Short mmCIF file of C-alpha atoms in Angstrom, two decimals:
data_model
loop_
_atom_site.label_atom_id
_atom_site.label_comp_id
_atom_site.label_asym_id
_atom_site.label_seq_id
_atom_site.Cartn_x
_atom_site.Cartn_y
_atom_site.Cartn_z
CA MET A 94 -14.11 13.86 -11.49
CA VAL A 95 -11.24 11.69 -10.30
CA GLU A 96 -11.29 10.27 -6.79
CA LYS A 97 -7.85 9.91 -5.24
CA THR A 98 -7.15 7.64 -2.27
CA GLU A 99 -3.76 7.41 -0.61
CA VAL A 100 -2.88 4.22 1.28
CA LYS A 101 0.20 3.90 3.49
CA HIS A 102 1.62 0.61 4.70
CA ILE A 103 4.09 1.05 7.57
CA GLU A 104 6.05 -1.81 9.05
CA GLU A 105 8.51 -1.21 11.87
CA ASN A 106 10.75 -3.86 13.41
CA MET A 107 13.20 -3.47 16.27
CA LYS A 108 15.74 -6.05 17.38
CA VAL A 109 17.58 -5.58 20.69
CA LYS A 110 20.53 -7.74 21.72
CA GLU A 111 22.17 -7.67 25.12
CA ASN A 112 25.57 -9.20 25.71
CA ILE A 113 27.07 -9.27 29.23
CA VAL A 114 30.85 -9.59 29.30
CA ASN A 115 32.25 -11.14 32.47
CA GLY A 116 35.52 -10.00 33.96
CA PRO A 117 38.36 -12.22 35.18
CA HIS A 118 36.61 -13.03 38.49
CA GLY A 119 33.26 -13.99 36.90
CA ARG A 120 31.61 -10.69 37.73
CA PRO A 121 29.88 -8.69 35.00
CA GLU A 122 32.37 -6.17 33.70
CA SER A 123 30.45 -4.55 30.86
CA VAL A 124 27.13 -4.76 29.07
CA VAL A 125 26.94 -4.38 25.30
CA LEU A 126 23.56 -3.39 23.89
CA SER A 127 22.84 -3.56 20.15
CA VAL A 128 19.69 -1.97 18.75
CA GLU A 129 18.71 -2.62 15.14
CA GLU A 130 15.72 -0.77 13.66
CA ASP A 131 14.05 -1.57 10.37
CA LEU A 132 11.37 0.70 8.92
CA HIS A 133 9.48 0.07 5.66
CA VAL A 134 6.99 2.56 4.25
CA ASP A 135 4.99 1.84 1.09
CA ASP A 136 2.77 4.51 -0.47
CA ASP A 137 -0.01 3.56 -2.84
CA ILE A 138 -2.12 6.15 -4.64
CA ILE A 139 -5.36 4.83 -6.07
CA ARG A 140 -7.19 6.97 -8.61
CA LYS A 141 -10.73 6.22 -9.71
CA LYS A 142 -12.97 8.08 -12.08
CA ASN A 143 -16.32 8.79 -10.61
CA GLU A 144 -18.38 6.92 -13.21
CA LEU A 145 -21.71 8.06 -11.86
CA GLU A 146 -20.85 11.74 -12.36
CA ALA A 147 -19.53 11.01 -15.86
CA GLN A 148 -22.78 9.25 -16.77
CA ASN A 149 -24.85 12.15 -15.41
CA THR A 150 -22.80 14.61 -17.45
CA MET A 151 -23.33 12.56 -20.61
CA HIS A 152 -27.09 12.32 -19.99
CA ALA A 153 -27.35 16.05 -19.30
CA SER A 154 -25.48 16.98 -22.49
CA SER A 155 -27.56 14.61 -24.64
CA PHE A 156 -30.71 16.01 -23.01
CA SER A 157 -29.70 19.60 -23.87
CA TYR A 158 -28.97 18.63 -27.51
CA ALA A 159 -32.33 16.90 -27.85
CA HIS A 160 -34.23 19.95 -26.58
CA SER A 161 -32.29 22.56 -28.61
#
């Protein structure tokens, strides 16, 4: 039997910048907003053989041959 484990690493970053542009009289005329998103997803699949079950299968088959 093979045991399968899936591991996900998720990293999300968000950077927000605000820039206020003043008009000719020093009053805010417009606001510029920049949003930058960064998403990283890593998938790892780990497979392991269940050694205990494999050993039990080997012992059972050798036991059946010995008693045949």
